[in-house]
Amino acid sequence: QIDSDLAKWEEQLVKIKIAISFLENYLPKQSLIKSLSKEKISLTMSELKDKVLNSKLNEVFKKIREYEVLLSDLDNEKTRIKTSVENLTPYVGFNAPLGSLKELKEVSYFLGSVPNIYEDNIINDLNDCYMEIMSKDDKETYFFALVYKENEKGVLELLKNFSFTPFKFEEEESPLKLIHDYNERISIIDADKFIIKERLAGYEEEMKILQLAYEYYNNLIIRKNINNNFLKTENVTVIQGWIPESKNDEFTAIIQNVLDEEYYLNFEE
């Protein structure tokens, strides 16, 4: 049978871990080291519960999730734009608007590339047409060609023999103008990401809320699991008592030396 409380706490703990892991990428290293090196506040379970349940934990979750989605969206947009720039770059020599190609009536166009080994073939075999090499890289030759409508099918069949890859586009402007606009958008995306990261770098208080919540729900889960295990076994001895707080470390060392890892020890005020 599923323990509903345990399932709820474990779900909460997963959300806390994800939020902490996300914030750790943006909080300054010095802040994290400072936070870890600070002497831990001694809280009873009751005090910890009060602090966590009265904190703005759900608000912290919401804000962090919003920034996480926003950063992801910006990264995805930047990736798409960079891909578009890479695809357009070989055709930067084509200085007419790409949309004008759709308006051609008397002639058909071919804009695309063939492997470099076929460069001479397209130059020599494409007769009765206008052809211009746009650029080359280490693998492909990029070109633009205009042919009469009646010759379109024949030229297409010829180009297929040369492993022709057409350049597909939806944009209307010239490649150079599009690349310029895309690079401007990338600069804006980078600026937006910088602002978000600067905001996240100041989330020290939010990190403290998350750390306290982690301690609280982790303790709840540990206690629940121990209680459940005690109920399932007949081979458990429970010893309860008190010792001076100053002897806690010494007592823990003795228990660990005698029982290795086969014990559960908890101190409460």
CSV table of C-alpha atoms in Angstrom, one decimal:
chain,number,residue,atom,x,y,z
A,1,GLN,CA,0.0,0.0,0.0
A,2,ILE,CA,1.3,3.4,-1.0
A,3,ASP,CA,2.0,5.8,1.9
A,4,SER,CA,0.3,9.1,0.7
A,5,ASP,CA,2.4,11.3,3.1
A,6,LEU,CA,5.6,9.7,2.0
A,7,ALA,CA,4.8,10.0,-1.7
A,8,LYS,CA,3.9,13.7,-1.2
A,9,TRP,CA,7.2,14.4,0.7
A,10,GLU,CA,9.3,12.6,-1.9
A,11,GLU,CA,7.6,14.6,-4.7
A,12,GLN,CA,8.3,17.8,-2.8
A,13,LEU,CA,12.0,16.7,-2.2
A,14,VAL,CA,12.5,16.1,-5.9
A,15,LYS,CA,11.2,19.6,-6.8
A,16,ILE,CA,13.5,21.1,-4.1
A,17,LYS,CA,16.5,19.2,-5.5
A,18,ILE,CA,15.8,20.3,-9.1
A,19,ALA,CA,15.4,23.9,-7.9
A,20,ILE,CA,18.7,23.8,-5.9
A,21,SER,CA,20.6,22.2,-8.8
A,22,PHE,CA,19.3,25.0,-11.1
A,23,LEU,CA,20.2,27.8,-8.8
A,24,GLU,CA,23.7,26.5,-8.1
A,25,ASN,CA,24.5,27.3,-11.8
A,26,TYR,CA,23.9,31.0,-11.3
A,27,LEU,CA,24.7,31.9,-7.6
A,28,PRO,CA,28.2,33.2,-7.3
A,29,LYS,CA,30.7,30.6,-6.1
A,30,GLN,CA,31.7,32.8,-3.2
A,31,SER,CA,28.1,32.9,-2.1
A,32,LEU,CA,27.8,29.2,-2.2
A,33,ILE,CA,31.0,28.7,-0.3
A,34,LYS,CA,30.0,31.3,2.2
A,35,SER,CA,26.6,29.6,2.7
A,36,LEU,CA,28.2,26.2,3.2
A,37,SER,CA,30.9,27.4,5.6
A,38,LYS,CA,28.4,29.3,7.8
A,39,GLU,CA,27.7,27.6,11.1
A,40,LYS,CA,24.4,25.7,10.7
A,41,ILE,CA,21.5,27.1,12.7
A,42,SER,CA,20.4,24.6,15.3
A,43,LEU,CA,16.7,24.0,14.9
A,44,THR,CA,14.4,21.4,16.4
A,45,MET,CA,12.2,19.5,14.0
A,46,SER,CA,9.3,21.6,15.2
A,47,GLU,CA,11.1,24.9,14.6
A,48,LEU,CA,12.2,23.6,11.1
A,49,LYS,CA,8.7,22.7,10.3
A,50,ASP,CA,7.4,26.1,11.3
A,51,LYS,CA,10.1,27.9,9.2
A,52,VAL,CA,9.4,25.8,6.1
A,53,LEU,CA,5.6,25.7,6.2
A,54,ASN,CA,5.5,29.5,6.7
A,55,SER,CA,8.1,30.2,4.0
A,56,LYS,CA,7.4,31.3,0.4
A,57,LEU,CA,8.5,27.9,-0.9
A,58,ASN,CA,5.8,27.6,-3.6
A,59,GLU,CA,6.5,31.1,-4.7
A,60,VAL,CA,10.2,30.3,-5.0
A,61,PHE,CA,9.3,27.2,-7.1
A,62,LYS,CA,7.2,29.3,-9.4
A,63,LYS,CA,9.8,32.0,-9.9
A,64,ILE,CA,12.6,29.6,-10.6
A,65,ARG,CA,10.5,27.6,-13.0
A,66,GLU,CA,9.6,30.7,-14.9
A,67,TYR,CA,13.2,31.7,-15.3
A,68,GLU,CA,14.1,28.1,-16.2
A,69,VAL,CA,11.5,28.0,-19.0
A,70,LEU,CA,12.5,31.5,-20.2
A,71,LEU,CA,16.2,30.6,-20.4
A,72,SER,CA,15.4,27.4,-22.2
A,73,ASP,CA,13.2,29.2,-24.7
A,74,LEU,CA,15.9,31.8,-25.4
A,75,ASP,CA,18.5,29.1,-25.9
A,76,ASN,CA,16.3,27.2,-28.3
A,77,GLU,CA,15.6,30.4,-30.3
A,78,LYS,CA,19.3,31.2,-30.4
A,79,THR,CA,20.0,27.7,-31.7
A,80,ARG,CA,17.4,28.0,-34.4
A,81,ILE,CA,18.7,31.4,-35.5
A,82,LYS,CA,22.3,30.2,-35.6
A,83,THR,CA,21.3,27.3,-37.8
A,84,SER,CA,19.5,29.8,-40.1
A,85,VAL,CA,22.6,31.9,-40.2
A,86,GLU,CA,24.8,28.9,-41.1
A,87,ASN,CA,22.4,27.9,-43.8
A,88,LEU,CA,22.3,31.4,-45.3
A,89,THR,CA,26.0,32.1,-45.2
A,90,PRO,CA,27.0,30.2,-48.4
A,91,TYR,CA,24.4,32.4,-50.3
A,92,VAL,CA,25.5,35.8,-48.9
A,93,GLY,CA,26.6,36.7,-52.5
A,94,PHE,CA,23.0,36.5,-53.7
A,95,ASN,CA,22.1,40.1,-53.2
A,96,ALA,CA,18.5,40.1,-54.3
A,97,PRO,CA,15.6,39.5,-52.0
A,98,LEU,CA,14.8,35.7,-51.8
A,99,GLY,CA,11.1,36.6,-52.2
A,100,SER,CA,11.8,37.9,-55.7
A,101,LEU,CA,12.5,34.4,-56.9
A,102,LYS,CA,8.9,33.4,-56.3
A,103,GLU,CA,7.8,36.2,-58.7
A,104,LEU,CA,9.7,34.8,-61.7
A,105,LYS,CA,7.4,33.9,-64.6
A,106,GLU,CA,9.4,33.3,-67.8
A,107,VAL,CA,12.2,31.4,-66.2
A,108,SER,CA,12.8,28.9,-63.3
A,109,TYR,CA,15.5,29.1,-60.7
A,110,PHE,CA,17.8,26.7,-59.0
A,111,LEU,CA,19.5,27.7,-55.8
A,112,GLY,CA,21.4,25.1,-53.9
A,113,SER,CA,24.6,23.0,-53.8
A,114,VAL,CA,26.4,20.0,-55.3
A,115,PRO,CA,29.4,18.1,-54.0
A,116,ASN,CA,32.7,19.8,-55.1
A,117,ILE,CA,33.6,16.9,-57.4
A,118,TYR,CA,30.6,17.9,-59.6
A,119,GLU,CA,31.5,21.6,-59.9
A,120,ASP,CA,33.0,21.2,-63.4
A,121,ASN,CA,30.0,19.2,-64.5
A,122,ILE,CA,27.5,21.8,-63.6
A,123,ILE,CA,29.6,24.5,-65.2
A,124,ASN,CA,30.1,22.5,-68.5
A,125,ASP,CA,26.8,20.7,-68.7
A,126,LEU,CA,24.2,23.3,-67.8
A,127,ASN,CA,23.8,24.8,-71.3
A,128,ASP,CA,21.4,27.6,-72.3
A,129,CYS,CA,21.2,29.0,-68.7
A,130,TYR,CA,22.6,31.6,-66.5
A,131,MET,CA,24.7,30.1,-63.7
A,132,GLU,CA,26.7,31.8,-60.9
A,133,ILE,CA,28.8,30.1,-58.2
A,134,MET,CA,27.9,31.7,-54.9
A,135,SER,CA,30.6,30.1,-52.7
A,136,LYS,CA,32.4,26.9,-51.8
A,137,ASP,CA,33.5,25.1,-48.6
A,138,ASP,CA,35.4,21.9,-48.1
A,139,LYS,CA,32.5,19.7,-49.3
A,140,GLU,CA,30.0,21.7,-51.3
A,141,THR,CA,29.8,24.1,-54.2
A,142,TYR,CA,26.9,26.6,-53.8
A,143,PHE,CA,25.3,28.1,-57.0
A,144,PHE,CA,22.4,30.0,-58.5
A,145,ALA,CA,21.0,29.2,-61.9
A,146,LEU,CA,18.2,30.5,-64.1
A,147,VAL,CA,16.8,28.4,-67.0
A,148,TYR,CA,13.9,28.8,-69.4
A,149,LYS,CA,10.7,27.2,-68.2
A,150,GLU,CA,10.7,24.6,-71.0
A,151,ASN,CA,14.2,23.4,-69.9
A,152,GLU,CA,13.3,23.1,-66.2
A,153,LYS,CA,12.6,19.4,-66.1
A,154,GLY,CA,15.7,18.5,-68.1
A,155,VAL,CA,18.0,20.6,-65.9
A,156,LEU,CA,16.5,19.2,-62.8
A,157,GLU,CA,17.1,15.6,-63.9
A,158,LEU,CA,20.7,16.5,-64.8
A,159,LEU,CA,21.2,18.1,-61.3
A,160,LYS,CA,19.8,15.1,-59.6
A,161,ASN,CA,22.6,13.1,-61.2
A,162,PHE,CA,25.1,15.5,-59.5
A,163,SER,CA,23.5,15.0,-56.0
A,164,PHE,CA,21.9,18.4,-56.1
A,165,THR,CA,20.6,19.7,-52.7
A,166,PRO,CA,18.1,22.6,-53.2
A,167,PHE,CA,18.2,25.5,-50.7
A,168,LYS,CA,14.8,25.7,-49.0
A,169,PHE,CA,13.7,29.0,-47.6
A,170,GLU,CA,10.7,30.8,-46.3
A,171,GLU,CA,12.3,34.2,-45.8
A,172,GLU,CA,11.7,37.1,-48.2
A,173,GLU,CA,14.8,39.3,-47.6
A,174,SER,CA,18.3,38.9,-49.1
A,175,PRO,CA,20.7,36.5,-47.3
A,176,LEU,CA,22.9,39.4,-46.2
A,177,LYS,CA,20.0,41.3,-44.7
A,178,LEU,CA,18.6,38.2,-43.0
A,179,ILE,CA,22.0,37.4,-41.5
A,180,HIS,CA,22.4,40.9,-40.2
A,181,ASP,CA,18.9,40.8,-38.6
A,182,TYR,CA,19.5,37.4,-37.1
A,183,ASN,CA,22.8,38.4,-35.5
A,184,GLU,CA,21.1,41.5,-34.0
A,185,ARG,CA,18.4,39.2,-32.5
A,186,ILE,CA,21.2,36.9,-31.1
A,187,SER,CA,22.7,40.0,-29.4
A,188,ILE,CA,19.3,40.8,-27.8
A,189,ILE,CA,18.9,37.2,-26.7
A,190,ASP,CA,22.4,37.2,-25.1
A,191,ALA,CA,21.5,40.5,-23.3
A,192,ASP,CA,18.2,39.0,-22.0
A,193,LYS,CA,20.0,35.9,-20.7
A,194,PHE,CA,22.6,38.1,-19.0
A,195,ILE,CA,19.8,40.1,-17.1
A,196,ILE,CA,18.1,36.9,-16.0
A,197,LYS,CA,21.4,35.3,-14.8
A,198,GLU,CA,22.2,38.5,-12.9
A,199,ARG,CA,18.8,38.3,-11.1
A,200,LEU,CA,19.3,34.6,-10.3
A,201,ALA,CA,22.7,35.5,-8.9
A,202,GLY,CA,20.9,37.4,-6.2
A,203,TYR,CA,18.7,34.5,-5.1
A,204,GLU,CA,20.6,33.8,-1.9
A,205,GLU,CA,17.5,34.1,0.3
A,206,GLU,CA,15.6,31.7,-2.1
A,207,MET,CA,18.5,29.2,-1.8
A,208,LYS,CA,18.3,29.4,2.0
A,209,ILE,CA,14.5,28.6,1.8
A,210,LEU,CA,15.2,25.7,-0.4
A,211,GLN,CA,18.0,24.3,1.8
A,212,LEU,CA,15.8,24.5,4.9
A,213,ALA,CA,13.0,22.8,3.0
A,214,TYR,CA,15.4,20.1,1.8
A,215,GLU,CA,16.4,19.4,5.5
A,216,TYR,CA,12.8,19.3,6.6
A,217,TYR,CA,11.4,17.0,3.9
A,218,ASN,CA,14.5,14.8,3.9
A,219,ASN,CA,14.1,14.3,7.7
A,220,LEU,CA,10.4,13.5,7.3
A,221,ILE,CA,11.2,10.8,4.8
A,222,ILE,CA,14.1,9.3,6.8
A,223,ARG,CA,11.9,9.1,9.9
A,224,LYS,CA,9.0,7.6,8.0
A,225,ASN,CA,11.2,5.0,6.4
A,226,ILE,CA,12.8,4.1,9.7
A,227,ASN,CA,9.4,3.7,11.4
A,228,ASN,CA,8.1,1.6,8.5
A,229,ASN,CA,11.2,-0.7,8.7
A,230,PHE,CA,10.8,-1.1,12.5
A,231,LEU,CA,7.3,-2.3,11.9
A,232,LYS,CA,8.4,-4.9,9.4
A,233,THR,CA,11.1,-6.6,11.5
A,234,GLU,CA,11.4,-8.4,14.8
A,235,ASN,CA,15.1,-8.0,15.1
A,236,VAL,CA,15.3,-4.4,16.3
A,237,THR,CA,16.2,-3.0,19.7
A,238,VAL,CA,15.2,0.5,20.6
A,239,ILE,CA,17.1,2.3,23.3
A,240,GLN,CA,16.0,5.7,24.4
A,241,GLY,CA,17.8,8.0,27.0
A,242,TRP,CA,19.7,11.2,27.4
A,243,ILE,CA,23.3,12.4,27.5
A,244,PRO,CA,24.9,15.8,27.8
A,245,GLU,CA,24.9,17.6,24.4
A,246,SER,CA,28.6,18.0,24.7
A,247,LYS,CA,29.0,14.2,24.5
A,248,ASN,CA,27.0,13.8,21.2
A,249,ASP,CA,30.0,13.4,19.0
A,250,GLU,CA,31.8,11.0,21.4
A,251,PHE,CA,28.6,8.9,21.8
A,252,THR,CA,28.1,8.7,18.0
A,253,ALA,CA,31.7,7.5,17.5
A,254,ILE,CA,31.2,4.7,20.1
A,255,ILE,CA,28.0,3.6,18.4
A,256,GLN,CA,29.5,3.6,15.0
A,257,ASN,CA,32.6,1.7,16.2
A,258,VAL,CA,30.4,-1.1,17.8
A,259,LEU,CA,27.6,-1.3,15.2
A,260,ASP,CA,29.3,-0.2,12.0
A,261,GLU,CA,26.4,1.1,9.8
A,262,GLU,CA,23.6,-1.1,11.3
A,263,TYR,CA,22.0,1.5,13.5
A,264,TYR,CA,19.9,4.7,13.4
A,265,LEU,CA,20.8,7.5,15.9
A,266,ASN,CA,18.8,10.7,16.4
A,267,PHE,CA,19.4,13.5,18.9
A,268,GLU,CA,16.5,15.8,20.0
A,269,GLU,CA,16.3,18.6,22.5
